[in-house]
Structure formats: C-alpha cells, structure tokens
mmCIF file of C-alpha atoms in Angstrom:
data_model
loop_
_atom_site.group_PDB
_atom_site.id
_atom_site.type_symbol
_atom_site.label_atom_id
_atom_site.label_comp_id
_atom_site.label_asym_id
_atom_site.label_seq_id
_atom_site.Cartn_x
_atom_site.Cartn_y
_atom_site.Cartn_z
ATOM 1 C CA UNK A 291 92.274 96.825 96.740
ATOM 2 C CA UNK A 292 94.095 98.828 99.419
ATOM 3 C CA UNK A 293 92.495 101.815 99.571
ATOM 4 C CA UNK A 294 89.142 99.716 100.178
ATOM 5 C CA UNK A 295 88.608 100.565 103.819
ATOM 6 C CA UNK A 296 85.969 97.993 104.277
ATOM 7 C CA UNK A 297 88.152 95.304 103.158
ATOM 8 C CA UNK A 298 90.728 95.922 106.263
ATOM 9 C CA UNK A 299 90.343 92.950 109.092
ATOM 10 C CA UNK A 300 90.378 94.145 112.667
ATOM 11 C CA UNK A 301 93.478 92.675 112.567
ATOM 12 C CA UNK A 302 95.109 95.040 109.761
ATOM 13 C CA UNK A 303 94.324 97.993 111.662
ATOM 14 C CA UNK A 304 93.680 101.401 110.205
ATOM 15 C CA UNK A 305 95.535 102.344 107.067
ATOM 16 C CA UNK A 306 98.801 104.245 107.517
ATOM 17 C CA UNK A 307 99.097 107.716 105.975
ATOM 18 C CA UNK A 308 101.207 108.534 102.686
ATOM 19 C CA UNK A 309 103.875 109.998 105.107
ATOM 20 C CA UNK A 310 104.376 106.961 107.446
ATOM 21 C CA UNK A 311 104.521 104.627 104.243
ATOM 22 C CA UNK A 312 106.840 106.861 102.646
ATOM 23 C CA UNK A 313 109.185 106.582 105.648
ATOM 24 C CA UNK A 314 108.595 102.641 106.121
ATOM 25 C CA UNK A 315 109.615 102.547 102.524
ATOM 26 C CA UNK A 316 113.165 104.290 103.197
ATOM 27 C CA UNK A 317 113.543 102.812 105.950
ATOM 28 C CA UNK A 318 113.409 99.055 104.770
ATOM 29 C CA UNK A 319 115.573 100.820 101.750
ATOM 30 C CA UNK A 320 118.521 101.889 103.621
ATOM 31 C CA UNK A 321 118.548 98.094 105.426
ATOM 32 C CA UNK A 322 117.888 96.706 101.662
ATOM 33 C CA UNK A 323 120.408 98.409 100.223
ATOM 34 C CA UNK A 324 123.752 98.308 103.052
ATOM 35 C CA UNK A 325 123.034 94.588 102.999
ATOM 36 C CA UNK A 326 123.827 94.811 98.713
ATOM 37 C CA UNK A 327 126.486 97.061 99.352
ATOM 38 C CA UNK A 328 128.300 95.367 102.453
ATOM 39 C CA UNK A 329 128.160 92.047 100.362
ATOM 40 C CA UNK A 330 129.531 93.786 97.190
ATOM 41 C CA UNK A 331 132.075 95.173 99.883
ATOM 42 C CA UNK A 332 132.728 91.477 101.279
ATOM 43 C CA UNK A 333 132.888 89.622 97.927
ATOM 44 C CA UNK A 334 134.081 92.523 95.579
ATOM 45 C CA UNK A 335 134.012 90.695 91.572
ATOM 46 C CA UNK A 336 136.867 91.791 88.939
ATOM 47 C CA UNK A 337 136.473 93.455 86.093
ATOM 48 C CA UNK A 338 135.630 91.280 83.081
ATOM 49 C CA UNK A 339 134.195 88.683 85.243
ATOM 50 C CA UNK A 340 130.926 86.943 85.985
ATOM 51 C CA UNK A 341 129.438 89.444 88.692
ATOM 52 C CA UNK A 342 128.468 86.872 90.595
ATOM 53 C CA UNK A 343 127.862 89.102 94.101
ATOM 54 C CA UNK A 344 124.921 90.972 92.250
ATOM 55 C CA UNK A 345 124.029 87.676 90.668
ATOM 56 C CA UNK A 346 123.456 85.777 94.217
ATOM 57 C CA UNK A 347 121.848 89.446 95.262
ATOM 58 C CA UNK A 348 119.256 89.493 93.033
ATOM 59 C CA UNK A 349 118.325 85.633 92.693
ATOM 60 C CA UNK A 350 118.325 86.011 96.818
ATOM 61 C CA UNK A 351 115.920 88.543 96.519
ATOM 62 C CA UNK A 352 113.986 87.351 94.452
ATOM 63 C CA UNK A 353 113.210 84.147 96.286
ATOM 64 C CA UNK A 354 112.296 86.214 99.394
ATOM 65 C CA UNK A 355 109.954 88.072 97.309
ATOM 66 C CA UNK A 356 108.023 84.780 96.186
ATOM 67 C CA UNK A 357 107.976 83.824 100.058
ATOM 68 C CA UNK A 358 107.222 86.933 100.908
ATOM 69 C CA UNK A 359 104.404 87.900 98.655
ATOM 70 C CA UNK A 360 102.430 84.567 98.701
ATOM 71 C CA UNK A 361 102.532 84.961 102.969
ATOM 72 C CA UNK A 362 101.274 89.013 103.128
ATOM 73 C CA UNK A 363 98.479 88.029 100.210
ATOM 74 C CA UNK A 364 97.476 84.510 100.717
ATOM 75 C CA UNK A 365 98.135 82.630 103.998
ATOM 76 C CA UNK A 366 98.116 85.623 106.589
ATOM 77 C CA UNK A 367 96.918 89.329 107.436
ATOM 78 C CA UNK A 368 99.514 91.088 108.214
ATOM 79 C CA UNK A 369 99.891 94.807 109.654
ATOM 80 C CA UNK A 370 99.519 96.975 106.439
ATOM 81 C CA UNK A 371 103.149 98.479 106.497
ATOM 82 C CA UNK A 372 104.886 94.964 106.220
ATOM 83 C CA UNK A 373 104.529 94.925 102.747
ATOM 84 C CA UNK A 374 105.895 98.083 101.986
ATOM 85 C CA UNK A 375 109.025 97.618 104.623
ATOM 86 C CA UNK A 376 109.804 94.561 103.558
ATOM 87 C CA UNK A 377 108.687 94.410 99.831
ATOM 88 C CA UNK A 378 109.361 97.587 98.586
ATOM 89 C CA UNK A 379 111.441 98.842 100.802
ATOM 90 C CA UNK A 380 114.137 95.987 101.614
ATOM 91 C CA UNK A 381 113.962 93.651 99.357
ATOM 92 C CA UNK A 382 113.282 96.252 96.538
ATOM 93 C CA UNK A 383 116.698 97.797 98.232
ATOM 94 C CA UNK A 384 118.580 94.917 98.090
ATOM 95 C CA UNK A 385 117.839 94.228 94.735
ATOM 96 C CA UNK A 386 119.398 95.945 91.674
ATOM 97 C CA UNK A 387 118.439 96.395 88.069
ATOM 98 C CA UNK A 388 120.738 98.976 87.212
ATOM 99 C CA UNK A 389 123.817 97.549 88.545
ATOM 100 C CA UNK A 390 122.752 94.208 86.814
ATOM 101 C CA UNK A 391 122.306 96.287 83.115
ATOM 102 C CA UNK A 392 125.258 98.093 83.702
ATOM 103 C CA UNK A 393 127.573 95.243 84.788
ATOM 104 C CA UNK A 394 126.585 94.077 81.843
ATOM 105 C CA UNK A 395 127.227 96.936 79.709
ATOM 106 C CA UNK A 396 130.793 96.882 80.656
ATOM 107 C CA UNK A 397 131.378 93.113 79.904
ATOM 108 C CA UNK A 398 130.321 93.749 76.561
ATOM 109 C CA UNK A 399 132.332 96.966 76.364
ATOM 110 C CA UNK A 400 135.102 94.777 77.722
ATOM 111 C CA UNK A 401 134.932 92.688 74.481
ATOM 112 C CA UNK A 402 133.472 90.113 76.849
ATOM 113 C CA UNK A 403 130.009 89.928 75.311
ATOM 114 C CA UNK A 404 129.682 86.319 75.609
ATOM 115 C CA UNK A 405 129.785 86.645 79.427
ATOM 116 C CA UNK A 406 127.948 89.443 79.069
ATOM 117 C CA UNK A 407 125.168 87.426 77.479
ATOM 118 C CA UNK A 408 125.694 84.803 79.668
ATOM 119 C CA UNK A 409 124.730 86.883 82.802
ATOM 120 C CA UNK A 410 122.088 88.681 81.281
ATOM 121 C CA UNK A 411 120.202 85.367 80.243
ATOM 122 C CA UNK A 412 121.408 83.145 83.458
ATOM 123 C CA UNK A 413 120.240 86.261 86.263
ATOM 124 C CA UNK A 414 116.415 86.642 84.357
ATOM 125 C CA UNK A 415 115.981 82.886 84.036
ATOM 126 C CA UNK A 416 117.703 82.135 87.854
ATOM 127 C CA UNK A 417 115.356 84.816 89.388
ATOM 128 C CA UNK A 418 112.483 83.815 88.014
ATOM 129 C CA UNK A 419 112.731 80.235 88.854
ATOM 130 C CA UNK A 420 113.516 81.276 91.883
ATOM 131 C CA UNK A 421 110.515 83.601 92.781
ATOM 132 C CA UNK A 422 108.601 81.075 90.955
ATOM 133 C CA UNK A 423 109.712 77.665 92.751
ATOM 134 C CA UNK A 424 109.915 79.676 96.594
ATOM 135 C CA UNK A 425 105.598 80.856 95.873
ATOM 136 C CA UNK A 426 105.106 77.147 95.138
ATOM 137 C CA UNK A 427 107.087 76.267 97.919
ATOM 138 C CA UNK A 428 105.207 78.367 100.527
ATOM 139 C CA UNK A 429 101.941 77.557 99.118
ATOM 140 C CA UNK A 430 102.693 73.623 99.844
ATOM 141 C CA UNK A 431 104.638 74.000 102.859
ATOM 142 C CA UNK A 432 102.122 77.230 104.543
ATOM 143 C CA UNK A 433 98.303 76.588 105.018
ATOM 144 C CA UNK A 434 95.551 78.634 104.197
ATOM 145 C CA UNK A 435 94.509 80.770 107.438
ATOM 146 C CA UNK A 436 91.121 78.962 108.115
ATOM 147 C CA UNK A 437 87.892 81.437 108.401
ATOM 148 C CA UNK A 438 85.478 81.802 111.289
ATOM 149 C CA UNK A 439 83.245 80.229 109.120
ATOM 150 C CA UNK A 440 85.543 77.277 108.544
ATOM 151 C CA UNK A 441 85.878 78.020 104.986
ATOM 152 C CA UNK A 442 89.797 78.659 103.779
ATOM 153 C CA UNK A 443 91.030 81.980 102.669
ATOM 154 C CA UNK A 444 92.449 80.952 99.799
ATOM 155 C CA UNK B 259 131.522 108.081 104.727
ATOM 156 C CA UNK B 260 130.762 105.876 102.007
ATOM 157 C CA UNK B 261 128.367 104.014 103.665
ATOM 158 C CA UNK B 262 126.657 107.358 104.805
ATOM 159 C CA UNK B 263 126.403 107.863 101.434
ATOM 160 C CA UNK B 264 124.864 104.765 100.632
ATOM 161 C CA UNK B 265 122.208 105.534 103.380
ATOM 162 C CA UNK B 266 121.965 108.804 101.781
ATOM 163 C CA UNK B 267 121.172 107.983 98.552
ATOM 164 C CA UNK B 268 119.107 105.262 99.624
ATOM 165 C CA UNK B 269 116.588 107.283 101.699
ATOM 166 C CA UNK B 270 116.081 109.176 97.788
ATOM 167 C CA UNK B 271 115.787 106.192 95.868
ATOM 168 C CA UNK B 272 113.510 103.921 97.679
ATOM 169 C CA UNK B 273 110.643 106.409 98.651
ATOM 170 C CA UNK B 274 111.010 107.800 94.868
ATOM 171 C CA UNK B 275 110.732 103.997 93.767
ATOM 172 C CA UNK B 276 107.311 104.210 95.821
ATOM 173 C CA UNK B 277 106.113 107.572 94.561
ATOM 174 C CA UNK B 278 107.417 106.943 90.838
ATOM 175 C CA UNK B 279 105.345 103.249 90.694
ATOM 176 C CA UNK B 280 102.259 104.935 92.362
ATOM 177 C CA UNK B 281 102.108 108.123 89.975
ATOM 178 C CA UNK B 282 102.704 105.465 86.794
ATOM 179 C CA UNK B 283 100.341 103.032 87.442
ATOM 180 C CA UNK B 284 97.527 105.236 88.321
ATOM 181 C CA UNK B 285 97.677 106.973 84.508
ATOM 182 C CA UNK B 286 97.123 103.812 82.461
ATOM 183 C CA UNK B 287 95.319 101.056 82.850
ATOM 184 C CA UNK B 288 97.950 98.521 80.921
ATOM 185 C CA UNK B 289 98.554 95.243 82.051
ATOM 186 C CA UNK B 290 102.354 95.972 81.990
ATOM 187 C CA UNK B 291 103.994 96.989 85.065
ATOM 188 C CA UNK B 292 104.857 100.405 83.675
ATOM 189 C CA UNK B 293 106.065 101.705 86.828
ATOM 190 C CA UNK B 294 108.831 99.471 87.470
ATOM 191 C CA UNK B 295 109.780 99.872 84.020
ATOM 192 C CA UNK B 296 110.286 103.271 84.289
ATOM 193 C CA UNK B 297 112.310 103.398 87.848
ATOM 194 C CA UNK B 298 114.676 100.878 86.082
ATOM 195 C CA UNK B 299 115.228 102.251 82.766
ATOM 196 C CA UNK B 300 115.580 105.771 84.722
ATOM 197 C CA UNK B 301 118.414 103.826 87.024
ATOM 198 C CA UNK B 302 119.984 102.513 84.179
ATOM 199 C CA UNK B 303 120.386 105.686 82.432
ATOM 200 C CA UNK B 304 121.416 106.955 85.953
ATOM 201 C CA UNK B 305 124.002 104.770 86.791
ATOM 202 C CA UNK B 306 125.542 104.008 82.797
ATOM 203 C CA UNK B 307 125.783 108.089 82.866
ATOM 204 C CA UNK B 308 128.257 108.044 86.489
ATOM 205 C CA UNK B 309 130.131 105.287 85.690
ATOM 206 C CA UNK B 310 130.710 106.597 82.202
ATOM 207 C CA UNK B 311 131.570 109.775 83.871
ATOM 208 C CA UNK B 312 134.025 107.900 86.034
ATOM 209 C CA UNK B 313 135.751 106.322 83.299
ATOM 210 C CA UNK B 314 136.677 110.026 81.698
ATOM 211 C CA UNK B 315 136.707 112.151 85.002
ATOM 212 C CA UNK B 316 137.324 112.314 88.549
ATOM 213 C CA UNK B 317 134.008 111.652 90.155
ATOM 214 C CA UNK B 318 134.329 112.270 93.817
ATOM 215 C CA UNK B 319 134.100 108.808 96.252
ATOM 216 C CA UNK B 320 131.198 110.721 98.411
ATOM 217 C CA UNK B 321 129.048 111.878 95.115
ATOM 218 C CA UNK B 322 130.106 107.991 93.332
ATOM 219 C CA UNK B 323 128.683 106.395 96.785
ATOM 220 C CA UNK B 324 125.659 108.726 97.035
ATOM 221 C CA UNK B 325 124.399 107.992 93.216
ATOM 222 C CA UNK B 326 125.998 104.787 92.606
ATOM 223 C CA UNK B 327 125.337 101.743 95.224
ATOM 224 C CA UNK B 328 123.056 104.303 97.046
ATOM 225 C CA UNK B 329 120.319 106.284 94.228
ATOM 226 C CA UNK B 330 120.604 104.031 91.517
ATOM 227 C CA UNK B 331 120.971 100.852 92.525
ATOM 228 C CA UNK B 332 118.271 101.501 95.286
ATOM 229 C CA UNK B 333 115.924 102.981 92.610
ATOM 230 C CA UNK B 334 115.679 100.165 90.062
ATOM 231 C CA UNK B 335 114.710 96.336 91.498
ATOM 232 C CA UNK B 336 114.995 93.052 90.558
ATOM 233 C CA UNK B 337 112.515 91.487 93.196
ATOM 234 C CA UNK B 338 109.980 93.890 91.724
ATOM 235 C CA UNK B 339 110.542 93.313 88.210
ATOM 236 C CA UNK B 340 110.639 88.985 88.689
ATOM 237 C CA UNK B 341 107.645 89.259 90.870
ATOM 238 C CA UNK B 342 105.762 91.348 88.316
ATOM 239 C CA UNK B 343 106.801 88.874 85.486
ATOM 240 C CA UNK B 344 105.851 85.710 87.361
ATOM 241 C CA UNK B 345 102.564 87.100 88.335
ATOM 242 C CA UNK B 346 101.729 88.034 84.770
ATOM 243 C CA UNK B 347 102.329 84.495 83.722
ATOM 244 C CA UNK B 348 100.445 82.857 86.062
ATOM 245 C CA UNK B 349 97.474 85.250 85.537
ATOM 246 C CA UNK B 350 98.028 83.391 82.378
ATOM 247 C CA UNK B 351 98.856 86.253 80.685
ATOM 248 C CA UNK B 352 102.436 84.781 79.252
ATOM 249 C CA UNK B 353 102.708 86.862 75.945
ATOM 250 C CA UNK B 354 102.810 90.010 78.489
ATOM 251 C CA UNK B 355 105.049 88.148 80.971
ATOM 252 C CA UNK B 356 107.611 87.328 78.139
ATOM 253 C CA UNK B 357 107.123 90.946 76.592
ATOM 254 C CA UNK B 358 108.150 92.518 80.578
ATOM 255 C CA UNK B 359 111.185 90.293 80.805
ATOM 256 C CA UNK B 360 112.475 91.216 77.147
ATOM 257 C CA UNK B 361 111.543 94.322 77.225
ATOM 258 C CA UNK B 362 113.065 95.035 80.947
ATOM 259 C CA UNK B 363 116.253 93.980 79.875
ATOM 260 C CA UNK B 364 116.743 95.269 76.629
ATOM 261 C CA UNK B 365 115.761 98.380 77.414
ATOM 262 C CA UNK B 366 117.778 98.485 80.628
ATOM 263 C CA UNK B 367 120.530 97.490 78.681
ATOM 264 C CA UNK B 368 120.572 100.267 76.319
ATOM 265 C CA UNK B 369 119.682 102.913 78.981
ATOM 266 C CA UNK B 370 123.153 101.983 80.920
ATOM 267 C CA UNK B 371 124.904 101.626 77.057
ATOM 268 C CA UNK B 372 122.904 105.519 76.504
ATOM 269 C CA UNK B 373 123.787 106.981 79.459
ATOM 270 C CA UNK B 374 127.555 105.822 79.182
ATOM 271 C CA UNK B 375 127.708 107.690 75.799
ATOM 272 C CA UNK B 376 125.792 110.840 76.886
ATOM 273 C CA UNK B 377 128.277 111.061 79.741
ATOM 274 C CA UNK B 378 131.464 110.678 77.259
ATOM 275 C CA UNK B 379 129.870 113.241 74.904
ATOM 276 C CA UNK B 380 129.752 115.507 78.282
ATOM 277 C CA UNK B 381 133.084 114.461 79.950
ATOM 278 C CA UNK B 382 135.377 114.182 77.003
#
C-alpha cells in the first residue's frame, strides 16, 4: 500500500526516504516517551500498588491511536510522515508494554497476584475499549473527505 | 541527566521499533502482527533482566535511565499492540484478535518473569 507510488495524491507529496522516516520516528519517540516519563515523574505509584500512571498512559494512548488512525486512513490525506511521527513514533513512545508486563511481574512477586491480575486484565480490556469506542467516535463525529467526483472516500 | 538518558535511549528504541516491525513483517505472510510481538517480548525480557539486576546490584541511575524508561519502555507499545488487536477483530478475524491479546500478554509476562531470573542467575 505505501510503497505504491501511483496511489500517492498530489496532496501526499513524494514519499520520504528510509532515513528521514527513521528520524521522524525518533523524533516523535523522544516527545512520546518524556511525556511517559515526566508523568511517571509527576504521579510516581508505590510499590505493591495498582500502577495506575502507566495504566492512564497506555489507555491514553490508546484512544489517540483509534482517533488517530481512523483520521490518517479514512477521513483525510495527510503528509506521509504524520503517521510515522505521530503513530509510531509518539504515541508508540508514550506507550509501554514492557513496563506494563513488568509492573506486573513484581505485583505478583510481591505476593500481590490478585492485583497483579487485576491490572493485567483491567489495562487489555480498558485499552481496547478505548481504541475501539474513540475509531467509532471519529467515524460518527468526522466525515468522509468528499471526491471530485462527488463520490465519498470511504 | 536522567532525562538525557531517557532521550537517549529513546532515539534507540523507537527507530529500532520501526526497523524491527518492518524486517518481521516482510518474512511471513501471517495474519498476526509478528512484529510488534517481537519488539515487546524483546522489551520485556529487556527490562525484567535490569530491574532484576537492580534488585541484586548497583545499576548505575544514568545506565537504569538509558535502558529502563528510555530503550525498553520506548521499544515495546501498547497503542501498537491495541490497534493491531482491534483491527484484527473488526476484519472479522476475532479468533486471531483474541489469540494477539492472550498471547501478547502472556508471553510478555513471562519474558519480564525470564529475564528477572536470568539476571539473578547473573547477579547473584
């Protein structure tokens, strides 16, 4: 799909090289992930407790993702390194897996496995429902960019 | 400093995120996001093996920022990985959507719980 040139709109430009995608990509990184880290800083969780900082993170992010991914590939053509600053780069940044598993890990080696458990189950099923209900969102509240032809892009 | 070191580690992680994805999902043809399952798991591994290392050593704050909040946790995703899940189960596809969720977790799970003990095996 990307690498299609004759599927890129006037509008998308040229497509960037592996170098300048590789530096949008850290780029929107390093914002993604002082934004995790400043809010771990600001609301720092105790050990043995609900980590609810990297909870909110990575339900947060996961919304923007739904918003974001139904706008860059339904309802608008955007320059092509928008997705990969802001998709891959920050909000993949922002987000954490390994902090979530490991969090985890140490509730359980805390003897805390119910809580353990509990955020395991709670952070899948919030961030899906999340992604989920902000694509259905956008798709309701954003309309479908018309085309010349006066058909709708979606 | 710390924060440096978050920046640091977070100009590796993201771009080998990108590259990692890219070089997995252009050698199968699954319908599992492979690629994200690997940056993860690797992250996992990653991040249960410093933190284990903490717990038994003196890991210095610079090297704890660089790997830690910056690498690792730049490295794996969650926006990724619910994106990727969601998609599958509205491409109806809800077995596979199920299987990535599981599958992400569990094995994320026992890559921190893995890399914890591999650290106190090396740290003891």
């Amino acid at each position: 799909m990307h690498d299609r040139p004759e599927a890129a709109t006037p509008a998308a430009g040229r497509q960037p090289a592996p170098a300048e995608i590789l530096a949008t990509v850290a780029a929107g990184g390093v914002i993604g992930a002082c934004a995790r880290y400043g809010a771990t800083l600001l609301w720092p969780t105790a050990a043995g407790t609900f980590p609810w900082t990297t909870f909110w993170i990575n339900v947060t992010g996961s919304s923007a993702m739904g918003l974001l991914m139904v706008l860059v590939t339904e309802r608008a053509t955007v320059h092509p390194l928008v997705r990969p600053f802001l998709g891959t780069g920050v909000l993949g940044g922002y987000t954490t897996f390994s902090t979530y598993a490991v969090d985890a890990r140490d509730l359980f080696d805390g003897h805390r496995a119910g809580t353990a458990l509990l955020y395991l189950t709670t952070t899948l099923a919030a961030a899906l429902s999340a992604l989920w209900a902000t694509s259905a969102l956008t798709r309701l509240l954003v309309r479908p960019r018309p085309r010349p032809d006066g058909s709708t892009a979606a | 400093m710390n924060w440096l070191m978050v920046i640091a580690g977070a100009l590796v992680g993201a771009p080998l995120r990108y590259l990692t994805d890219r070089a997995v999902q252009a050698r199968h043809d699954s319908a599992l996001p492979w690629g994200t399952f690997t940056v993860n798991l690797a992250a996992c591994a990653g991040l249960g093996l410093l933190t284990g290392a903490a717990t038994a050593a003196t890991v210095p704050s610079a090297l704890h920022h660089f790997v830690g909040p910056g690498l690792c946790a730049t490295l794996s995703t969650y926006s990724t990985f619910s994106y990727e899940t969601v998609r599958l189960a509205g491409t109806g596809a809800r077995f596979h959507a199920a299987v990535n969720a599981v599958a992400g977790v569990v094995a994320g799970l026992a890559a921190a719980f893995l890399g914890g003990e591999l650290a106190g095996a090396l740290f003891r």
